[in-house]
């Protein structure tokens, strides 16, 4: 499992946190470690999914992934 921290723009409240958490949990191969306003930390199986797919799940909820770090 690889680990990544995402900086997320557009989040401002608990509803945003819930929406991102739910979106990330819907991505096969992702284990959500933490979601907070403006960020998320996940572990993922690179054989199952990609960072692009993880970012797309967040962006599909209306937020912008502004950066990633390992």
PDB file of N, CA and C in Angstrom:
ATOM      1  N   UNK A   1       0.856  -1.191   0.000  1.00  0.00           N
ATOM      2  CA  UNK A   1       0.000   0.000   0.000  1.00  0.00           C
ATOM      3  C   UNK A   1       0.896   1.246   0.000  1.00  0.00           C
ATOM      4  N   UNK A   2       0.513   2.200  -0.840  1.00  0.00           N
ATOM      5  CA  UNK A   2       1.160   3.507  -0.853  1.00  0.00           C
ATOM      6  C   UNK A   2       0.279   4.466  -0.060  1.00  0.00           C
ATOM      7  N   UNK A   3       0.884   5.541   0.397  1.00  0.00           N
ATOM      8  CA  UNK A   3       0.155   6.537   1.183  1.00  0.00           C
ATOM      9  C   UNK A   3       0.307   7.886   0.506  1.00  0.00           C
ATOM     10  N   UNK A   4      -0.780   8.649   0.484  1.00  0.00           N
ATOM     11  CA  UNK A   4      -0.745   9.968  -0.142  1.00  0.00           C
ATOM     12  C   UNK A   4      -1.594  10.942   0.669  1.00  0.00           C
ATOM     13  N   UNK A   5      -1.114  12.190   0.738  1.00  0.00           N
ATOM     14  CA  UNK A   5      -1.882  13.265   1.359  1.00  0.00           C
ATOM     15  C   UNK A   5      -2.280  14.231   0.258  1.00  0.00           C
ATOM     16  N   UNK A   6      -3.557  14.578   0.229  1.00  0.00           N
ATOM     17  CA  UNK A   6      -4.088  15.460  -0.803  1.00  0.00           C
ATOM     18  C   UNK A   6      -4.503  16.786  -0.188  1.00  0.00           C
ATOM     19  N   UNK A   7      -4.137  17.876  -0.843  1.00  0.00           N
ATOM     20  CA  UNK A   7      -4.616  19.209  -0.464  1.00  0.00           C
ATOM     21  C   UNK A   7      -5.841  19.463  -1.335  1.00  0.00           C
ATOM     22  N   UNK A   8      -6.958  19.787  -0.692  1.00  0.00           N
ATOM     23  CA  UNK A   8      -8.230  19.909  -1.406  1.00  0.00           C
ATOM     24  C   UNK A   8      -8.805  21.303  -1.207  1.00  0.00           C
ATOM     25  N   UNK A   9      -9.052  21.990  -2.315  1.00  0.00           N
ATOM     26  CA  UNK A   9      -9.671  23.323  -2.269  1.00  0.00           C
ATOM     27  C   UNK A   9     -11.180  23.193  -2.420  1.00  0.00           C
ATOM     28  N   UNK A  10     -11.896  24.106  -1.775  1.00  0.00           N
ATOM     29  CA  UNK A  10     -13.344  24.157  -1.906  1.00  0.00           C
ATOM     30  C   UNK A  10     -14.094  23.551  -0.738  1.00  0.00           C
ATOM     31  N   UNK A  11     -13.388  22.951   0.189  1.00  0.00           N
ATOM     32  CA  UNK A  11     -14.042  22.368   1.367  1.00  0.00           C
ATOM     33  C   UNK A  11     -14.154  23.435   2.454  1.00  0.00           C
ATOM     34  N   UNK A  12     -15.328  23.490   3.117  1.00  0.00           N
ATOM     35  CA  UNK A  12     -15.492  24.518   4.146  1.00  0.00           C
ATOM     36  C   UNK A  12     -16.257  24.054   5.380  1.00  0.00           C
ATOM     37  N   UNK A  13     -16.772  22.812   5.362  1.00  0.00           N
ATOM     38  CA  UNK A  13     -17.630  22.413   6.482  1.00  0.00           C
ATOM     39  C   UNK A  13     -17.660  20.893   6.643  1.00  0.00           C
ATOM     40  N   UNK A  14     -18.399  20.456   7.618  1.00  0.00           N
ATOM     41  CA  UNK A  14     -18.550  19.029   7.880  1.00  0.00           C
ATOM     42  C   UNK A  14     -19.202  18.277   6.732  1.00  0.00           C
ATOM     43  N   UNK A  15     -20.129  18.922   6.040  1.00  0.00           N
ATOM     44  CA  UNK A  15     -20.763  18.274   4.885  1.00  0.00           C
ATOM     45  C   UNK A  15     -19.716  17.976   3.821  1.00  0.00           C
ATOM     46  N   UNK A  16     -18.800  18.918   3.599  1.00  0.00           N
ATOM     47  CA  UNK A  16     -17.721  18.726   2.622  1.00  0.00           C
ATOM     48  C   UNK A  16     -16.851  17.532   3.026  1.00  0.00           C
ATOM     49  N   UNK A  17     -16.512  17.467   4.294  1.00  0.00           N
ATOM     50  CA  UNK A  17     -15.699  16.357   4.803  1.00  0.00           C
ATOM     51  C   UNK A  17     -16.418  15.033   4.557  1.00  0.00           C
ATOM     52  N   UNK A  18     -17.701  14.981   4.857  1.00  0.00           N
ATOM     53  CA  UNK A  18     -18.481  13.754   4.645  1.00  0.00           C
ATOM     54  C   UNK A  18     -18.540  13.367   3.171  1.00  0.00           C
ATOM     55  N   UNK A  19     -18.726  14.342   2.298  1.00  0.00           N
ATOM     56  CA  UNK A  19     -18.819  14.068   0.868  1.00  0.00           C
ATOM     57  C   UNK A  19     -17.508  13.511   0.327  1.00  0.00           C
ATOM     58  N   UNK A  20     -16.388  14.093   0.728  1.00  0.00           N
ATOM     59  CA  UNK A  20     -15.076  13.615   0.271  1.00  0.00           C
ATOM     60  C   UNK A  20     -14.789  12.236   0.858  1.00  0.00           C
ATOM     61  N   UNK A  21     -15.093  12.052   2.129  1.00  0.00           N
ATOM     62  CA  UNK A  21     -14.882  10.745   2.775  1.00  0.00           C
ATOM     63  C   UNK A  21     -15.662   9.656   2.039  1.00  0.00           C
ATOM     64  N   UNK A  22     -16.906   9.913   1.747  1.00  0.00           N
ATOM     65  CA  UNK A  22     -17.748   8.936   1.057  1.00  0.00           C
ATOM     66  C   UNK A  22     -17.212   8.653  -0.352  1.00  0.00           C
ATOM     67  N   UNK A  23     -16.795   9.703  -1.061  1.00  0.00           N
ATOM     68  CA  UNK A  23     -16.259   9.523  -2.415  1.00  0.00           C
ATOM     69  C   UNK A  23     -14.995   8.667  -2.391  1.00  0.00           C
ATOM     70  N   UNK A  24     -14.123   8.937  -1.439  1.00  0.00           N
ATOM     71  CA  UNK A  24     -12.873   8.170  -1.353  1.00  0.00           C
ATOM     72  C   UNK A  24     -13.131   6.718  -0.978  1.00  0.00           C
ATOM     73  N   UNK A  25     -14.071   6.496  -0.076  1.00  0.00           N
ATOM     74  CA  UNK A  25     -14.405   5.117   0.319  1.00  0.00           C
ATOM     75  C   UNK A  25     -15.025   4.336  -0.829  1.00  0.00           C
ATOM     76  N   UNK A  26     -15.536   5.036  -1.835  1.00  0.00           N
ATOM     77  CA  UNK A  26     -16.122   4.382  -2.994  1.00  0.00           C
ATOM     78  C   UNK A  26     -15.106   3.955  -4.046  1.00  0.00           C
ATOM     79  N   UNK A  27     -13.849   4.334  -3.847  1.00  0.00           N
ATOM     80  CA  UNK A  27     -12.800   3.960  -4.804  1.00  0.00           C
ATOM     81  C   UNK A  27     -12.190   2.635  -4.367  1.00  0.00           C
ATOM     82  N   UNK A  28     -12.273   1.653  -5.237  1.00  0.00           N
ATOM     83  CA  UNK A  28     -11.731   0.333  -4.942  1.00  0.00           C
ATOM     84  C   UNK A  28     -10.224   0.432  -4.696  1.00  0.00           C
ATOM     85  N   UNK A  29      -9.755  -0.192  -3.619  1.00  0.00           N
ATOM     86  CA  UNK A  29      -8.326  -0.206  -3.305  1.00  0.00           C
ATOM     87  C   UNK A  29      -7.868   0.934  -2.422  1.00  0.00           C
ATOM     88  N   UNK A  30      -8.807   1.775  -1.966  1.00  0.00           N
ATOM     89  CA  UNK A  30      -8.460   2.931  -1.128  1.00  0.00           C
ATOM     90  C   UNK A  30      -8.912   2.694   0.307  1.00  0.00           C
ATOM     91  N   UNK A  31      -8.019   2.999   1.245  1.00  0.00           N
ATOM     92  CA  UNK A  31      -8.368   3.000   2.666  1.00  0.00           C
ATOM     93  C   UNK A  31      -8.208   4.435   3.159  1.00  0.00           C
ATOM     94  N   UNK A  32      -9.282   5.017   3.630  1.00  0.00           N
ATOM     95  CA  UNK A  32      -9.261   6.399   4.097  1.00  0.00           C
ATOM     96  C   UNK A  32      -8.668   6.433   5.496  1.00  0.00           C
ATOM     97  N   UNK A  33      -7.628   7.232   5.677  1.00  0.00           N
ATOM     98  CA  UNK A  33      -7.017   7.404   6.997  1.00  0.00           C
ATOM     99  C   UNK A  33      -7.613   8.606   7.712  1.00  0.00           C
ATOM    100  N   UNK A  34      -7.731   9.733   6.972  1.00  0.00           N
ATOM    101  CA  UNK A  34      -8.258  10.944   7.585  1.00  0.00           C
ATOM    102  C   UNK A  34      -8.760  11.897   6.519  1.00  0.00           C
ATOM    103  N   UNK A  35      -9.881  12.530   6.792  1.00  0.00           N
ATOM    104  CA  UNK A  35     -10.389  13.608   5.943  1.00  0.00           C
ATOM    105  C   UNK A  35     -10.711  14.779   6.865  1.00  0.00           C
ATOM    106  N   UNK A  36     -10.198  15.944   6.515  1.00  0.00           N
ATOM    107  CA  UNK A  36     -10.464  17.166   7.263  1.00  0.00           C
ATOM    108  C   UNK A  36     -10.732  18.273   6.239  1.00  0.00           C
ATOM    109  N   UNK A  37     -11.229  19.400   6.702  1.00  0.00           N
ATOM    110  CA  UNK A  37     -11.454  20.521   5.793  1.00  0.00           C
ATOM    111  C   UNK A  37     -10.107  20.875   5.150  1.00  0.00           C
ATOM    112  N   UNK A  38     -10.049  20.741   3.831  1.00  0.00           N
ATOM    113  CA  UNK A  38      -8.857  21.103   3.088  1.00  0.00           C
ATOM    114  C   UNK A  38      -7.844  20.009   2.824  1.00  0.00           C
ATOM    115  N   UNK A  39      -8.081  18.797   3.364  1.00  0.00           N
ATOM    116  CA  UNK A  39      -7.098  17.744   3.132  1.00  0.00           C
ATOM    117  C   UNK A  39      -7.686  16.354   3.353  1.00  0.00           C
ATOM    118  N   UNK A  40      -6.977  15.390   2.806  1.00  0.00           N
ATOM    119  CA  UNK A  40      -7.320  13.985   3.034  1.00  0.00           C
ATOM    120  C   UNK A  40      -6.039  13.169   2.965  1.00  0.00           C
ATOM    121  N   UNK A  41      -5.961  12.144   3.781  1.00  0.00           N
ATOM    122  CA  UNK A  41      -4.846  11.210   3.755  1.00  0.00           C
ATOM    123  C   UNK A  41      -5.419   9.822   3.546  1.00  0.00           C
ATOM    124  N   UNK A  42      -4.890   9.122   2.534  1.00  0.00           N
ATOM    125  CA  UNK A  42      -5.374   7.787   2.215  1.00  0.00           C
ATOM    126  C   UNK A  42      -4.201   6.851   1.951  1.00  0.00           C
ATOM    127  N   UNK A  43      -4.448   5.573   2.147  1.00  0.00           N
ATOM    128  CA  UNK A  43      -3.558   4.524   1.681  1.00  0.00           C
ATOM    129  C   UNK A  43      -4.274   3.876   0.508  1.00  0.00           C
ATOM    130  N   UNK A  44      -3.501   3.478  -0.505  1.00  0.00           N
ATOM    131  CA  UNK A  44      -4.140   2.869  -1.678  1.00  0.00           C
ATOM    132  C   UNK A  44      -3.230   1.811  -2.275  1.00  0.00           C
ATOM    133  N   UNK A  45      -3.849   0.886  -2.950  1.00  0.00           N
ATOM    134  CA  UNK A  45      -3.137  -0.188  -3.632  1.00  0.00           C
ATOM    135  C   UNK A  45      -2.898   0.256  -5.073  1.00  0.00           C
ATOM    136  N   UNK A  46      -1.646   0.556  -5.454  1.00  0.00           N
ATOM    137  CA  UNK A  46      -1.382   1.036  -6.810  1.00  0.00           C
ATOM    138  C   UNK A  46      -1.679  -0.002  -7.896  1.00  0.00           C
ATOM    139  N   UNK A  47      -1.819  -1.257  -7.523  1.00  0.00           N
ATOM    140  CA  UNK A  47      -2.196  -2.286  -8.490  1.00  0.00           C
ATOM    141  C   UNK A  47      -3.691  -2.244  -8.785  1.00  0.00           C
ATOM    142  N   UNK A  48      -4.461  -1.596  -7.910  1.00  0.00           N
ATOM    143  CA  UNK A  48      -5.914  -1.536  -8.039  1.00  0.00           C
ATOM    144  C   UNK A  48      -6.401  -0.187  -8.537  1.00  0.00           C
ATOM    145  N   UNK A  49      -5.769   0.906  -8.082  1.00  0.00           N
ATOM    146  CA  UNK A  49      -6.209   2.249  -8.450  1.00  0.00           C
ATOM    147  C   UNK A  49      -5.008   3.164  -8.607  1.00  0.00           C
ATOM    148  N   UNK A  50      -5.269   4.385  -9.032  1.00  0.00           N
ATOM    149  CA  UNK A  50      -4.194   5.354  -9.245  1.00  0.00           C
ATOM    150  C   UNK A  50      -4.508   6.657  -8.513  1.00  0.00           C
ATOM    151  N   UNK A  51      -3.499   7.492  -8.393  1.00  0.00           N
ATOM    152  CA  UNK A  51      -3.731   8.799  -7.769  1.00  0.00           C
ATOM    153  C   UNK A  51      -4.679   9.634  -8.629  1.00  0.00           C
ATOM    154  N   UNK A  52      -4.628   9.445  -9.945  1.00  0.00           N
ATOM    155  CA  UNK A  52      -5.556  10.163 -10.829  1.00  0.00           C
ATOM    156  C   UNK A  52      -7.001   9.764 -10.537  1.00  0.00           C
ATOM    157  N   UNK A  53      -7.240   8.490 -10.310  1.00  0.00           N
ATOM    158  CA  UNK A  53      -8.598   8.002 -10.009  1.00  0.00           C
ATOM    159  C   UNK A  53      -9.069   8.539  -8.654  1.00  0.00           C
ATOM    160  N   UNK A  54      -8.156   8.597  -7.703  1.00  0.00           N
ATOM    161  CA  UNK A  54      -8.483   9.137  -6.382  1.00  0.00           C
ATOM    162  C   UNK A  54      -8.858  10.624  -6.507  1.00  0.00           C
ATOM    163  N   UNK A  55      -8.047  11.377  -7.251  1.00  0.00           N
ATOM    164  CA  UNK A  55      -8.332  12.799  -7.461  1.00  0.00           C
ATOM    165  C   UNK A  55      -9.657  12.991  -8.193  1.00  0.00           C
ATOM    166  N   UNK A  56      -9.938  12.149  -9.180  1.00  0.00           N
ATOM    167  CA  UNK A  56     -11.189  12.265  -9.935  1.00  0.00           C
ATOM    168  C   UNK A  56     -12.399  12.059  -9.030  1.00  0.00           C
ATOM    169  N   UNK A  57     -12.316  11.123  -8.091  1.00  0.00           N
ATOM    170  CA  UNK A  57     -13.434  10.890  -7.167  1.00  0.00           C
ATOM    171  C   UNK A  57     -13.728  12.151  -6.355  1.00  0.00           C
ATOM    172  N   UNK A  58     -12.682  12.851  -5.939  1.00  0.00           N
ATOM    173  CA  UNK A  58     -12.856  14.092  -5.183  1.00  0.00           C
ATOM    174  C   UNK A  58     -13.423  15.186  -6.092  1.00  0.00           C
ATOM    175  N   UNK A  59     -12.871  15.290  -7.288  1.00  0.00           N
ATOM    176  CA  UNK A  59     -13.323  16.328  -8.217  1.00  0.00           C
ATOM    177  C   UNK A  59     -14.755  16.092  -8.683  1.00  0.00           C
ATOM    178  N   UNK A  60     -15.167  14.835  -8.767  1.00  0.00           N
ATOM    179  CA  UNK A  60     -16.558  14.525  -9.117  1.00  0.00           C
ATOM    180  C   UNK A  60     -17.539  15.031  -8.062  1.00  0.00           C
ATOM    181  N   UNK A  61     -17.063  15.253  -6.850  1.00  0.00           N
ATOM    182  CA  UNK A  61     -17.901  15.803  -5.782  1.00  0.00           C
ATOM    183  C   UNK A  61     -17.914  17.340  -5.798  1.00  0.00           C
ATOM    184  N   UNK A  62     -17.120  17.939  -6.689  1.00  0.00           N
ATOM    185  CA  UNK A  62     -17.121  19.393  -6.819  1.00  0.00           C
ATOM    186  C   UNK A  62     -15.968  20.105  -6.149  1.00  0.00           C
ATOM    187  N   UNK A  63     -14.959  19.370  -5.706  1.00  0.00           N
ATOM    188  CA  UNK A  63     -13.796  19.958  -5.043  1.00  0.00           C
ATOM    189  C   UNK A  63     -12.594  19.851  -5.969  1.00  0.00           C
ATOM    190  N   UNK A  64     -11.545  20.600  -5.663  1.00  0.00           N
ATOM    191  CA  UNK A  64     -10.350  20.621  -6.495  1.00  0.00           C
ATOM    192  C   UNK A  64      -9.160  20.089  -5.709  1.00  0.00           C
ATOM    193  N   UNK A  65      -8.473  19.113  -6.278  1.00  0.00           N
ATOM    194  CA  UNK A  65      -7.234  18.615  -5.662  1.00  0.00           C
ATOM    195  C   UNK A  65      -6.129  19.567  -6.086  1.00  0.00           C
ATOM    196  N   UNK A  66      -5.609  20.307  -5.103  1.00  0.00           N
ATOM    197  CA  UNK A  66      -4.627  21.357  -5.377  1.00  0.00           C
ATOM    198  C   UNK A  66      -3.199  20.868  -5.252  1.00  0.00           C
ATOM    199  N   UNK A  67      -3.006  19.670  -4.729  1.00  0.00           N
ATOM    200  CA  UNK A  67      -1.649  19.145  -4.590  1.00  0.00           C
ATOM    201  C   UNK A  67      -1.659  17.823  -3.849  1.00  0.00           C
ATOM    202  N   UNK A  68      -0.568  17.091  -4.029  1.00  0.00           N
ATOM    203  CA  UNK A  68      -0.413  15.812  -3.340  1.00  0.00           C
ATOM    204  C   UNK A  68       0.996  15.701  -2.795  1.00  0.00           C
ATOM    205  N   UNK A  69       1.133  14.924  -1.754  1.00  0.00           N
ATOM    206  CA  UNK A  69       2.457  14.612  -1.211  1.00  0.00           C
ATOM    207  C   UNK A  69       2.407  13.202  -0.642  1.00  0.00           C
ATOM    208  N   UNK A  70       3.561  12.624  -0.532  1.00  0.00           N
ATOM    209  CA  UNK A  70       3.642  11.246  -0.020  1.00  0.00           C
ATOM    210  C   UNK A  70       4.066  11.265   1.427  1.00  0.00           C
TER     211      UNK A  70
END
